[in-house]
């Protein structure tokens, strides 16, 4: 699990609100949109807040599927730290399932990621947005349904961190993002193997996605065997269900400057 004690960096720097601007060129690479169109740059905090929005979604998914609860109900956040409720989903029966311990580990890690990023960002952390866990109409019917959606979340999460990591200028933030990325890669591996082992079809979320099969056990490109990054626009297109600024898992959009 990832927690603040694991990060060998100056703790004071983690709580700074003002971060170096990335620059207009980086904004082009991000492929995202700004809440304030007149702004020419984004900051490291903006990038981590984009990641925090995704971690909120993953944490809520695993909490609802394994414990039937939410971040608010668990006390990880309070009512003033969210701008909308989490709806949809239900507790999945993992009774007798061989992957129940994996599901528990995923829940624990993703909740810790939310706690860590909120702590690292301090008062700059964005609140949890409204989340609709029923956006795709699957993920909670049974264990196979759970694996189907979990695999998609993990692979998209990795690509989001890969796309954003080169743009982070603060080494402390980059170290944190890198460690979370490595954890998400372990999550992805466990879900991809589980889908293959139990013959669960987890469909592609876009043209870049490579669903797990015996012929393609790993989500890598076909030339250099490297994981594929996504821009923020590509990630948002997936989680918004094709919506311009909201929709899908985020009915009112994400919170922060990248949305």
Tab-separated table of C-alpha atoms in Angstrom:
chain	number	residue	atom	x	y	z
A	1	UNK	CA	0.000	0.000	0.000
A	2	UNK	CA	1.050	3.525	-0.626
A	3	UNK	CA	1.115	5.981	2.240
A	4	UNK	CA	2.987	9.114	3.118
A	5	UNK	CA	5.604	7.233	5.112
A	6	UNK	CA	6.686	5.435	1.912
A	7	UNK	CA	7.688	8.651	0.140
A	8	UNK	CA	11.378	9.504	0.765
A	9	UNK	CA	10.923	13.216	0.107
A	10	UNK	CA	10.710	16.475	2.000
A	11	UNK	CA	7.241	16.387	3.602
A	12	UNK	CA	6.936	20.151	3.614
A	13	UNK	CA	7.142	20.280	-0.151
A	14	UNK	CA	4.160	17.949	-0.472
A	15	UNK	CA	1.881	20.525	1.060
A	16	UNK	CA	2.887	23.521	-1.045
A	17	UNK	CA	-0.034	24.869	-3.022
A	18	UNK	CA	1.815	26.951	-5.579
A	19	UNK	CA	3.675	24.811	-8.120
A	20	UNK	CA	5.762	25.710	-11.170
A	21	UNK	CA	3.743	26.225	-14.331
A	22	UNK	CA	4.179	23.572	-16.973
A	23	UNK	CA	3.802	25.942	-19.908
A	24	UNK	CA	1.737	26.243	-23.050
A	25	UNK	CA	3.660	23.505	-24.837
A	26	UNK	CA	2.830	21.062	-22.098
A	27	UNK	CA	-0.820	22.033	-22.323
A	28	UNK	CA	-0.768	21.020	-25.958
A	29	UNK	CA	0.752	17.654	-25.035
A	30	UNK	CA	-1.888	17.102	-22.378
A	31	UNK	CA	-4.594	17.446	-24.973
A	32	UNK	CA	-6.989	18.568	-22.279
A	33	UNK	CA	-9.168	21.570	-21.599
A	34	UNK	CA	-8.990	24.219	-18.896
A	35	UNK	CA	-11.841	25.331	-16.698
A	36	UNK	CA	-10.732	28.905	-17.449
A	37	UNK	CA	-9.993	29.168	-21.186
A	38	UNK	CA	-7.947	32.346	-20.678
A	39	UNK	CA	-5.392	30.463	-18.588
A	40	UNK	CA	-2.311	29.616	-20.648
A	41	UNK	CA	-0.686	27.123	-18.311
A	42	UNK	CA	-1.386	24.303	-15.937
A	43	UNK	CA	0.457	23.389	-12.757
A	44	UNK	CA	1.648	20.173	-11.193
A	45	UNK	CA	-1.222	20.478	-8.724
A	46	UNK	CA	-3.682	20.576	-11.643
A	47	UNK	CA	-2.217	17.355	-12.984
A	48	UNK	CA	-2.388	15.595	-9.608
A	49	UNK	CA	-5.957	16.795	-9.127
A	50	UNK	CA	-6.859	15.225	-12.462
A	51	UNK	CA	-5.401	11.987	-11.098
A	52	UNK	CA	-7.317	12.473	-7.833
A	53	UNK	CA	-10.605	12.620	-9.755
A	54	UNK	CA	-9.783	9.227	-11.270
A	55	UNK	CA	-8.755	7.818	-7.893
A	56	UNK	CA	-12.086	8.936	-6.427
A	57	UNK	CA	-13.851	6.892	-9.101
A	58	UNK	CA	-11.751	3.771	-8.597
A	59	UNK	CA	-12.029	3.945	-4.813
A	60	UNK	CA	-15.812	4.340	-4.960
A	61	UNK	CA	-16.093	1.395	-7.356
A	62	UNK	CA	-14.089	-0.971	-5.170
A	63	UNK	CA	-15.698	0.226	-1.942
A	64	UNK	CA	-19.210	-0.255	-3.304
A	65	UNK	CA	-18.413	-3.638	-4.878
A	66	UNK	CA	-16.663	-5.141	-1.845
A	67	UNK	CA	-18.208	-3.397	1.156
A	68	UNK	CA	-21.327	-1.750	-0.254
A	69	UNK	CA	-20.190	1.636	1.049
A	70	UNK	CA	-18.630	4.910	-0.159
A	71	UNK	CA	-15.799	7.247	0.775
A	72	UNK	CA	-18.288	9.533	2.523
A	73	UNK	CA	-19.918	6.724	4.492
A	74	UNK	CA	-16.513	5.349	5.446
A	75	UNK	CA	-15.399	8.752	6.738
A	76	UNK	CA	-12.517	9.175	4.280
A	77	UNK	CA	-14.119	12.457	3.192
A	78	UNK	CA	-16.891	14.557	4.716
A	79	UNK	CA	-19.895	16.183	3.059
A	80	UNK	CA	-18.008	19.446	2.481
A	81	UNK	CA	-15.331	17.542	0.557
A	82	UNK	CA	-17.610	16.417	-2.230
A	83	UNK	CA	-19.694	18.341	-4.756
A	84	UNK	CA	-22.015	15.468	-5.583
A	85	UNK	CA	-23.091	12.066	-4.333
A	86	UNK	CA	-21.870	8.696	-5.568
A	87	UNK	CA	-24.781	6.763	-7.024
A	88	UNK	CA	-25.290	3.327	-8.518
A	89	UNK	CA	-23.518	0.072	-7.934
A	90	UNK	CA	-24.029	-2.518	-5.239
A	91	UNK	CA	-22.116	-5.001	-3.142
A	92	UNK	CA	-20.940	-7.996	-5.177
A	93	UNK	CA	-21.029	-11.491	-3.673
A	94	UNK	CA	-17.450	-12.764	-3.612
A	95	UNK	CA	-18.409	-15.834	-1.573
A	96	UNK	CA	-16.229	-18.699	-2.730
A	97	UNK	CA	-14.537	-16.551	-5.377
A	98	UNK	CA	-10.821	-17.135	-5.738
A	99	UNK	CA	-10.172	-13.448	-6.414
A	100	UNK	CA	-11.873	-12.099	-3.283
A	101	UNK	CA	-8.498	-11.292	-1.702
A	102	UNK	CA	-7.475	-9.404	-4.837
A	103	UNK	CA	-10.675	-7.334	-4.730
A	104	UNK	CA	-9.970	-6.489	-1.086
A	105	UNK	CA	-6.432	-5.443	-1.930
A	106	UNK	CA	-7.648	-3.232	-4.762
A	107	UNK	CA	-10.129	-1.542	-2.441
A	108	UNK	CA	-7.502	-0.894	0.209
A	109	UNK	CA	-4.939	0.481	-2.253
A	110	UNK	CA	-7.327	2.798	-4.085
A	111	UNK	CA	-8.686	4.267	-0.859
A	112	UNK	CA	-5.087	4.834	0.257
A	113	UNK	CA	-4.369	6.586	-3.043
A	114	UNK	CA	-7.225	9.004	-2.391
A	115	UNK	CA	-5.941	9.672	1.113
A	116	UNK	CA	-2.395	10.134	-0.113
A	117	UNK	CA	-3.185	12.534	-2.943
A	118	UNK	CA	-5.524	14.581	-0.749
A	119	UNK	CA	-2.793	14.839	1.872
A	120	UNK	CA	-0.114	15.685	-0.699
A	121	UNK	CA	-2.248	18.404	-2.289
A	122	UNK	CA	-3.459	19.792	1.028
A	123	UNK	CA	-5.925	22.655	0.635
A	124	UNK	CA	-5.410	22.500	-3.143
A	125	UNK	CA	-7.100	19.076	-3.336
A	126	UNK	CA	-10.329	19.165	-5.305
A	127	UNK	CA	-13.479	17.725	-3.722
A	128	UNK	CA	-14.957	14.488	-4.970
A	129	UNK	CA	-17.331	15.132	-7.880
A	130	UNK	CA	-20.676	13.432	-8.437
A	131	UNK	CA	-20.029	9.865	-9.607
A	132	UNK	CA	-22.388	7.463	-11.378
A	133	UNK	CA	-21.135	3.905	-10.992
A	134	UNK	CA	-23.868	2.587	-13.296
A	135	UNK	CA	-22.553	4.529	-16.306
A	136	UNK	CA	-21.807	1.412	-18.359
A	137	UNK	CA	-24.549	-0.788	-16.961
A	138	UNK	CA	-22.157	-3.447	-15.681
A	139	UNK	CA	-19.606	-4.084	-12.951
A	140	UNK	CA	-21.772	-5.291	-10.081
A	141	UNK	CA	-23.934	-8.255	-11.198
A	142	UNK	CA	-21.397	-10.912	-10.196
A	143	UNK	CA	-17.649	-11.517	-9.874
A	144	UNK	CA	-17.128	-11.819	-13.633
A	145	UNK	CA	-18.985	-8.541	-14.136
A	146	UNK	CA	-16.737	-6.956	-11.520
A	147	UNK	CA	-13.583	-8.136	-13.296
A	148	UNK	CA	-14.893	-6.808	-16.610
A	149	UNK	CA	-15.062	-3.224	-15.315
A	150	UNK	CA	-12.095	-3.428	-12.936
A	151	UNK	CA	-9.777	-4.347	-15.790
A	152	UNK	CA	-10.936	-1.337	-17.791
A	153	UNK	CA	-10.468	1.041	-14.858
A	154	UNK	CA	-6.950	-0.196	-14.128
A	155	UNK	CA	-5.679	-0.060	-17.703
A	156	UNK	CA	-7.144	3.403	-18.316
A	157	UNK	CA	-5.679	4.603	-15.018
A	158	UNK	CA	-2.203	3.485	-16.020
A	159	UNK	CA	-2.430	5.248	-19.365
A	160	UNK	CA	-3.574	8.458	-17.642
A	161	UNK	CA	-0.565	8.481	-15.316
A	162	UNK	CA	1.758	7.661	-18.224
A	163	UNK	CA	0.431	10.583	-20.222
A	164	UNK	CA	0.721	13.046	-17.361
A	165	UNK	CA	3.958	11.983	-15.649
A	166	UNK	CA	6.360	13.583	-18.191
A	167	UNK	CA	4.653	16.932	-17.615
A	168	UNK	CA	5.199	17.047	-13.844
A	169	UNK	CA	8.076	19.386	-13.024
A	170	UNK	CA	8.241	18.936	-9.244
A	171	UNK	CA	10.334	15.871	-8.414
A	172	UNK	CA	8.426	15.137	-5.227
A	173	UNK	CA	5.133	15.053	-7.104
A	174	UNK	CA	6.737	13.033	-9.898
A	175	UNK	CA	8.006	10.491	-7.374
A	176	UNK	CA	4.509	10.155	-5.919
A	177	UNK	CA	2.903	9.764	-9.354
A	178	UNK	CA	5.506	7.192	-10.345
A	179	UNK	CA	4.863	5.092	-7.264
A	180	UNK	CA	1.106	5.177	-7.809
A	181	UNK	CA	1.642	4.256	-11.463
A	182	UNK	CA	3.700	1.224	-10.433
A	183	UNK	CA	0.945	0.152	-8.034
A	184	UNK	CA	-1.721	0.569	-10.725
A	185	UNK	CA	0.399	-1.585	-13.052
A	186	UNK	CA	0.324	-4.381	-10.472
A	187	UNK	CA	-3.454	-3.975	-10.226
A	188	UNK	CA	-3.784	-4.166	-13.993
A	189	UNK	CA	-1.709	-7.334	-14.166
A	190	UNK	CA	-3.864	-9.059	-11.578
A	191	UNK	CA	-7.097	-8.117	-13.357
A	192	UNK	CA	-5.854	-8.989	-16.836
A	193	UNK	CA	-4.669	-12.406	-15.671
A	194	UNK	CA	-7.957	-12.986	-13.830
A	195	UNK	CA	-9.979	-12.121	-16.926
A	196	UNK	CA	-7.926	-14.521	-19.034
A	197	UNK	CA	-7.998	-17.300	-16.431
A	198	UNK	CA	-11.763	-17.106	-15.934
A	199	UNK	CA	-12.458	-16.321	-19.604
A	200	UNK	CA	-14.066	-12.975	-18.870
A	201	UNK	CA	-14.436	-10.647	-21.853
A	202	UNK	CA	-13.523	-7.084	-20.916
A	203	UNK	CA	-14.207	-5.044	-24.072
A	204	UNK	CA	-11.963	-2.336	-25.430
A	205	UNK	CA	-12.796	1.182	-24.195
A	206	UNK	CA	-11.294	2.853	-27.283
A	207	UNK	CA	-9.055	2.142	-30.259
A	208	UNK	CA	-5.914	2.179	-28.086
A	209	UNK	CA	-7.157	-0.439	-25.646
A	210	UNK	CA	-5.998	-4.043	-25.930
A	211	UNK	CA	-8.401	-6.342	-24.017
A	212	UNK	CA	-6.735	-9.249	-22.225
A	213	UNK	CA	-6.595	-12.559	-24.084
A	214	UNK	CA	-4.169	-15.467	-24.187
A	215	UNK	CA	-2.733	-13.906	-27.336
A	216	UNK	CA	-2.488	-10.444	-25.758
A	217	UNK	CA	-1.975	-10.897	-22.031
A	218	UNK	CA	-0.460	-7.434	-21.617
A	219	UNK	CA	-1.701	-3.964	-22.602
A	220	UNK	CA	1.310	-2.899	-24.692
A	221	UNK	CA	1.863	-1.624	-28.215
A	222	UNK	CA	2.757	-4.000	-31.001
A	223	UNK	CA	6.136	-2.537	-31.884
A	224	UNK	CA	8.212	-1.946	-28.755
A	225	UNK	CA	6.101	-3.728	-26.113
A	226	UNK	CA	5.578	-0.423	-24.277
A	227	UNK	CA	2.516	0.638	-22.326
A	228	UNK	CA	0.429	3.189	-24.212
A	229	UNK	CA	-0.150	6.649	-22.659
A	230	UNK	CA	-3.355	8.652	-23.122
A	231	UNK	CA	-3.838	12.398	-23.145
A	232	UNK	CA	-6.346	13.917	-20.770
A	233	UNK	CA	-8.746	14.391	-23.694
A	234	UNK	CA	-8.572	10.682	-24.493
A	235	UNK	CA	-9.122	9.734	-20.855
A	236	UNK	CA	-12.012	12.170	-20.477
A	237	UNK	CA	-13.647	10.824	-23.629
A	238	UNK	CA	-13.700	7.395	-21.988
A	239	UNK	CA	-14.915	8.323	-18.516
A	240	UNK	CA	-17.421	10.902	-19.852
A	241	UNK	CA	-18.852	8.351	-22.262
A	242	UNK	CA	-18.072	10.653	-25.175
A	243	UNK	CA	-19.529	13.757	-23.494
A	244	UNK	CA	-17.822	17.096	-24.073
A	245	UNK	CA	-17.406	18.223	-20.470
A	246	UNK	CA	-19.450	15.760	-18.419
A	247	UNK	CA	-21.378	12.515	-18.583
A	248	UNK	CA	-20.677	8.845	-18.086
A	249	UNK	CA	-19.109	8.222	-14.692
A	250	UNK	CA	-19.002	11.979	-13.989
A	251	UNK	CA	-22.532	13.334	-14.621
A	252	UNK	CA	-21.484	16.866	-13.648
A	253	UNK	CA	-17.908	16.605	-14.887
A	254	UNK	CA	-14.655	16.352	-12.965
A	255	UNK	CA	-13.490	18.979	-10.478
A	256	UNK	CA	-10.370	21.037	-11.119
A	257	UNK	CA	-8.812	22.890	-14.030
A	258	UNK	CA	-8.379	19.876	-16.315
A	259	UNK	CA	-11.829	18.698	-17.317
